[in-house]
């Protein structure tokens, strides 16, 4: 009896020793995900364009004109693409659910047998599978959702989701974050005429932005922060280096001039 007071702590200590640390849970938030991934794409795209322009020895005005025009065009394309993708995905899920609901209503036994076979394929005992499907059959809406997920790999459409809103968020994020590499030129134009200094400023601002969004990406995906930030920086560095090399080759090897 003397040890009964310590039973709970001992049990907790045993559980902690027998189990590994719980994995980091991903960040749940579709809006945040869209902002981060559109921002990452925008920064890399904008920085790569600046790198190629800098290698071609064009002026700061060229950077601003080409940078902003390309940024807006790409932002519109990204936003509209997200809108079309979200709309199509929602339409497909809606139509598939209608078909599944009709099958459940008019071909109940066949649908139940298919779901039982699916559970057995996944490793469930046939008796348990039959019992679970028998319970689900009492609730047609839940049965439809289960068949959508288990057999078709689709979630039922979220009526609250607005495809136009997804596209607008993607567009806004792309424009805002894509402006950051160009912002260095706007800040440094009154201070210096040295194009190398302005390009270096764009490199620093792009690197800081990529590291910040890389950390946010790690939070979303439940990854290691340092690894995610490093991979994001590496992606930006490779894209910028390739763009710079192409611009340099076109001007100095191929001989393209103004």
Short mmCIF file of C-alpha atoms in Angstrom, two decimals:
data_model
loop_
_atom_site.label_atom_id
_atom_site.label_comp_id
_atom_site.label_asym_id
_atom_site.label_seq_id
_atom_site.Cartn_x
_atom_site.Cartn_y
_atom_site.Cartn_z
CA UNK A 1 0.00 0.00 0.00
CA UNK A 2 2.94 2.31 0.68
CA UNK A 3 3.84 2.32 -3.01
CA UNK A 4 0.32 3.03 -4.25
CA UNK A 5 0.84 6.78 -4.08
CA UNK A 6 3.75 6.52 -6.51
CA UNK A 7 1.97 4.22 -8.96
CA UNK A 8 0.91 6.94 -11.41
CA UNK A 9 4.35 8.59 -11.70
CA UNK A 10 6.01 5.21 -12.13
CA UNK A 11 3.50 4.24 -14.81
CA UNK A 12 4.02 7.56 -16.60
CA UNK A 13 7.80 7.09 -16.40
CA UNK A 14 7.45 3.60 -17.89
CA UNK A 15 5.29 4.91 -20.74
CA UNK A 16 7.80 7.66 -21.49
CA UNK A 17 10.65 5.13 -21.63
CA UNK A 18 8.79 2.68 -23.87
CA UNK A 19 7.63 5.17 -26.49
CA UNK A 20 9.52 7.43 -28.83
CA UNK A 21 8.94 11.15 -28.89
CA UNK A 22 5.69 12.14 -30.60
CA UNK A 23 6.35 13.45 -34.14
CA UNK A 24 5.81 17.13 -34.76
CA UNK A 25 2.23 17.75 -35.87
CA UNK A 26 1.77 19.55 -39.21
CA UNK A 27 0.30 23.02 -39.25
CA UNK A 28 -3.38 22.86 -40.19
CA UNK A 29 -4.39 25.87 -42.24
CA UNK A 30 -4.98 25.91 -45.98
CA UNK A 31 -4.74 29.71 -46.19
CA UNK A 32 -1.33 29.74 -44.50
CA UNK A 33 -0.12 26.95 -46.79
CA UNK A 34 -1.16 28.90 -49.89
CA UNK A 35 0.55 32.04 -48.64
CA UNK A 36 3.82 30.24 -47.89
CA UNK A 37 4.08 28.15 -51.05
CA UNK A 38 3.04 31.01 -53.36
CA UNK A 39 5.53 33.26 -51.53
CA UNK A 40 8.37 30.78 -51.99
CA UNK A 41 7.66 30.46 -55.70
CA UNK A 42 7.43 34.25 -56.07
CA UNK A 43 10.75 34.97 -54.35
CA UNK A 44 12.64 32.39 -56.40
CA UNK A 45 11.04 33.56 -59.66
CA UNK A 46 11.70 37.24 -58.95
CA UNK A 47 15.28 36.67 -57.77
CA UNK A 48 16.09 34.50 -60.79
CA UNK A 49 14.87 37.27 -63.10
CA UNK A 50 16.97 39.87 -61.29
CA UNK A 51 20.01 37.60 -61.48
CA UNK A 52 19.68 37.16 -65.23
CA UNK A 53 19.19 40.92 -65.73
CA UNK A 54 22.21 41.70 -63.56
CA UNK A 55 24.38 39.28 -65.53
CA UNK A 56 23.31 41.07 -68.71
CA UNK A 57 24.51 44.37 -67.18
CA UNK A 58 21.17 46.10 -67.57
CA UNK A 59 20.19 49.15 -65.50
CA UNK A 60 18.15 49.44 -62.33
CA UNK A 61 15.28 50.79 -64.40
CA UNK A 62 15.36 47.58 -66.45
CA UNK A 63 15.24 45.57 -63.24
CA UNK A 64 12.21 47.49 -61.96
CA UNK A 65 10.29 47.49 -65.26
CA UNK A 66 10.95 43.86 -66.16
CA UNK A 67 10.72 42.72 -62.55
CA UNK A 68 7.32 44.23 -61.76
CA UNK A 69 5.75 43.43 -65.15
CA UNK A 70 6.90 39.80 -64.94
CA UNK A 71 5.80 39.60 -61.31
CA UNK A 72 2.26 40.80 -62.01
CA UNK A 73 1.90 38.53 -65.05
CA UNK A 74 3.12 35.49 -63.12
CA UNK A 75 0.93 36.43 -60.14
CA UNK A 76 -2.18 36.56 -62.33
CA UNK A 77 -1.25 33.21 -63.87
CA UNK A 78 -0.64 31.64 -60.44
CA UNK A 79 -3.84 33.02 -58.93
CA UNK A 80 -6.00 32.01 -61.87
CA UNK A 81 -4.38 28.59 -61.94
CA UNK A 82 -5.17 28.07 -58.25
CA UNK A 83 -8.77 29.18 -58.87
CA UNK A 84 -9.20 26.74 -61.78
CA UNK A 85 -7.52 23.91 -59.86
CA UNK A 86 -9.65 24.46 -56.74
CA UNK A 87 -12.85 24.75 -58.80
CA UNK A 88 -12.10 21.59 -60.76
CA UNK A 89 -11.21 19.63 -57.62
CA UNK A 90 -14.41 20.73 -55.90
CA UNK A 91 -16.55 19.95 -58.96
CA UNK A 92 -15.05 16.47 -59.27
CA UNK A 93 -15.62 15.73 -55.58
CA UNK A 94 -19.21 16.99 -55.80
CA UNK A 95 -20.03 14.81 -58.83
CA UNK A 96 -18.34 11.76 -57.33
CA UNK A 97 -20.32 12.18 -54.13
CA UNK A 98 -23.59 12.38 -56.08
CA UNK A 99 -22.73 9.14 -57.88
CA UNK A 100 -21.71 7.44 -54.63
CA UNK A 101 -24.88 8.63 -52.87
CA UNK A 102 -27.02 7.25 -55.71
CA UNK A 103 -25.22 3.91 -55.55
CA UNK A 104 -25.68 3.70 -51.78
CA UNK A 105 -29.37 4.51 -52.07
CA UNK A 106 -30.18 2.21 -55.00
CA UNK A 107 -27.52 -0.52 -54.75
CA UNK A 108 -27.01 -0.73 -51.01
CA UNK A 109 -26.05 -4.41 -50.74
CA UNK A 110 -23.51 -4.23 -53.56
CA UNK A 111 -21.94 -1.11 -52.04
CA UNK A 112 -21.74 -2.72 -48.63
CA UNK A 113 -20.05 -5.82 -50.06
CA UNK A 114 -17.54 -3.64 -51.94
CA UNK A 115 -16.69 -1.75 -48.75
CA UNK A 116 -16.29 -5.03 -46.83
CA UNK A 117 -13.89 -6.30 -49.51
CA UNK A 118 -11.97 -3.03 -49.32
CA UNK A 119 -11.57 -3.35 -45.55
CA UNK A 120 -10.44 -6.97 -45.91
CA UNK A 121 -7.90 -5.89 -48.54
CA UNK A 122 -6.55 -3.38 -46.04
CA UNK A 123 -6.00 -6.23 -43.56
CA UNK A 124 -9.20 -6.24 -41.51
CA UNK A 125 -10.83 -9.48 -40.38
CA UNK A 126 -13.90 -10.25 -42.52
CA UNK A 127 -16.19 -10.56 -39.48
CA UNK A 128 -15.01 -7.20 -38.12
CA UNK A 129 -15.38 -5.64 -41.56
CA UNK A 130 -18.95 -6.92 -41.85
CA UNK A 131 -19.79 -5.62 -38.38
CA UNK A 132 -18.40 -2.15 -39.11
CA UNK A 133 -20.18 -1.88 -42.46
CA UNK A 134 -23.37 -3.06 -40.79
CA UNK A 135 -23.11 -0.16 -38.34
CA UNK A 136 -22.26 2.33 -41.10
CA UNK A 137 -25.26 1.21 -43.14
CA UNK A 138 -27.52 2.72 -40.49
CA UNK A 139 -26.11 6.14 -41.37
CA UNK A 140 -26.25 6.64 -45.17
CA UNK A 141 -24.45 10.01 -45.21
CA UNK A 142 -21.53 8.63 -43.20
CA UNK A 143 -21.48 5.53 -45.41
CA UNK A 144 -21.23 7.72 -48.51
CA UNK A 145 -18.35 9.71 -46.99
CA UNK A 146 -16.57 6.50 -46.00
CA UNK A 147 -16.87 5.02 -49.49
CA UNK A 148 -15.62 8.30 -50.99
CA UNK A 149 -12.53 8.21 -48.78
CA UNK A 150 -11.79 4.48 -48.72
CA UNK A 151 -12.55 3.50 -52.31
CA UNK A 152 -12.07 6.69 -54.32
CA UNK A 153 -9.48 8.51 -52.22
CA UNK A 154 -11.60 11.68 -52.18
CA UNK A 155 -12.94 13.84 -49.40
CA UNK A 156 -16.48 15.10 -49.60
CA UNK A 157 -16.53 18.67 -50.98
CA UNK A 158 -16.32 21.48 -48.46
CA UNK A 159 -19.22 23.81 -49.18
CA UNK A 160 -17.46 26.61 -47.28
CA UNK A 161 -14.47 26.53 -49.63
CA UNK A 162 -14.41 29.39 -52.13
CA UNK A 163 -12.16 28.77 -55.17
CA UNK A 164 -12.06 32.49 -56.01
CA UNK A 165 -10.76 33.19 -52.52
CA UNK A 166 -7.98 30.63 -52.96
CA UNK A 167 -6.94 32.27 -56.22
CA UNK A 168 -6.99 35.75 -54.68
CA UNK A 169 -4.84 34.64 -51.72
CA UNK A 170 -2.32 33.01 -54.04
CA UNK A 171 -2.16 36.11 -56.24
CA UNK A 172 -1.72 38.48 -53.28
CA UNK A 173 0.96 36.31 -51.67
CA UNK A 174 2.85 35.99 -54.96
CA UNK A 175 2.85 39.77 -55.51
CA UNK A 176 3.81 40.70 -51.94
CA UNK A 177 6.68 38.25 -51.52
CA UNK A 178 7.83 38.62 -55.12
CA UNK A 179 8.38 42.34 -54.48
CA UNK A 180 10.96 41.68 -51.76
CA UNK A 181 13.98 41.03 -54.04
CA UNK A 182 13.03 44.07 -56.14
CA UNK A 183 12.61 46.15 -52.98
CA UNK A 184 16.39 46.15 -52.51
CA UNK A 185 16.78 48.11 -55.75
CA UNK A 186 14.12 50.63 -54.72
CA UNK A 187 15.90 51.20 -51.39
CA UNK A 188 19.42 51.43 -52.85
CA UNK A 189 18.71 53.53 -55.97
CA UNK A 190 18.93 56.84 -54.01
CA UNK A 191 22.02 55.62 -52.14
CA UNK A 192 24.32 54.13 -54.79
CA UNK A 193 24.70 53.73 -58.53
CA UNK A 194 26.76 50.57 -58.19
CA UNK A 195 24.76 47.73 -59.77
CA UNK A 196 26.74 45.09 -57.91
CA UNK A 197 25.80 46.61 -54.56
CA UNK A 198 22.14 46.65 -55.55
CA UNK A 199 22.31 43.04 -56.71
CA UNK A 200 24.04 42.07 -53.46
CA UNK A 201 21.22 43.78 -51.55
CA UNK A 202 18.68 41.78 -53.54
CA UNK A 203 20.60 38.59 -52.72
CA UNK A 204 20.56 39.34 -48.99
CA UNK A 205 16.88 40.30 -48.90
CA UNK A 206 15.94 37.23 -50.96
CA UNK A 207 17.96 34.94 -48.69
CA UNK A 208 16.33 36.31 -45.54
CA UNK A 209 12.86 35.98 -47.07
CA UNK A 210 13.52 32.42 -48.26
CA UNK A 211 14.86 31.39 -44.86
CA UNK A 212 11.79 32.83 -43.14
CA UNK A 213 9.35 31.10 -45.48
CA UNK A 214 11.41 27.90 -45.35
CA UNK A 215 10.94 27.91 -41.58
CA UNK A 216 7.21 28.46 -42.05
CA UNK A 217 7.14 25.56 -44.52
CA UNK A 218 8.77 23.36 -41.87
CA UNK A 219 6.03 24.37 -39.43
CA UNK A 220 3.35 23.42 -41.96
CA UNK A 221 4.87 20.06 -42.87
CA UNK A 222 6.18 19.17 -39.40
CA UNK A 223 9.78 19.13 -40.64
CA UNK A 224 13.10 20.17 -39.16
CA UNK A 225 13.35 23.96 -39.28
CA UNK A 226 17.05 24.17 -40.17
CA UNK A 227 16.81 21.53 -42.89
CA UNK A 228 13.74 23.13 -44.46
CA UNK A 229 15.28 26.62 -44.40
CA UNK A 230 18.53 25.22 -45.84
CA UNK A 231 16.75 23.41 -48.67
CA UNK A 232 14.76 26.54 -49.49
CA UNK A 233 17.91 28.66 -49.61
CA UNK A 234 19.63 26.03 -51.77
CA UNK A 235 16.69 26.04 -54.18
CA UNK A 236 16.86 29.84 -54.48
CA UNK A 237 20.64 29.82 -54.86
CA UNK A 238 20.57 27.22 -57.65
CA UNK A 239 17.79 29.03 -59.53
CA UNK A 240 19.59 32.36 -59.20
CA UNK A 241 22.95 30.91 -60.22
CA UNK A 242 21.51 29.23 -63.32
CA UNK A 243 19.68 32.41 -64.34
CA UNK A 244 22.82 34.50 -63.81
CA UNK A 245 24.91 32.04 -65.81
CA UNK A 246 22.47 32.09 -68.73
CA UNK A 247 22.44 35.90 -68.74
CA UNK A 248 26.23 36.03 -68.62
CA UNK A 249 26.60 33.50 -71.45
CA UNK A 250 24.11 35.27 -73.69
CA UNK A 251 25.94 38.57 -73.28
CA UNK A 252 29.59 37.54 -73.14
CA UNK A 253 29.72 34.31 -75.17
CA UNK A 254 26.86 34.59 -77.65
CA UNK A 255 27.44 38.31 -77.89
CA UNK A 256 23.91 39.65 -77.42
CA UNK A 257 23.97 43.43 -76.92
CA UNK A 258 21.44 46.22 -76.50
#
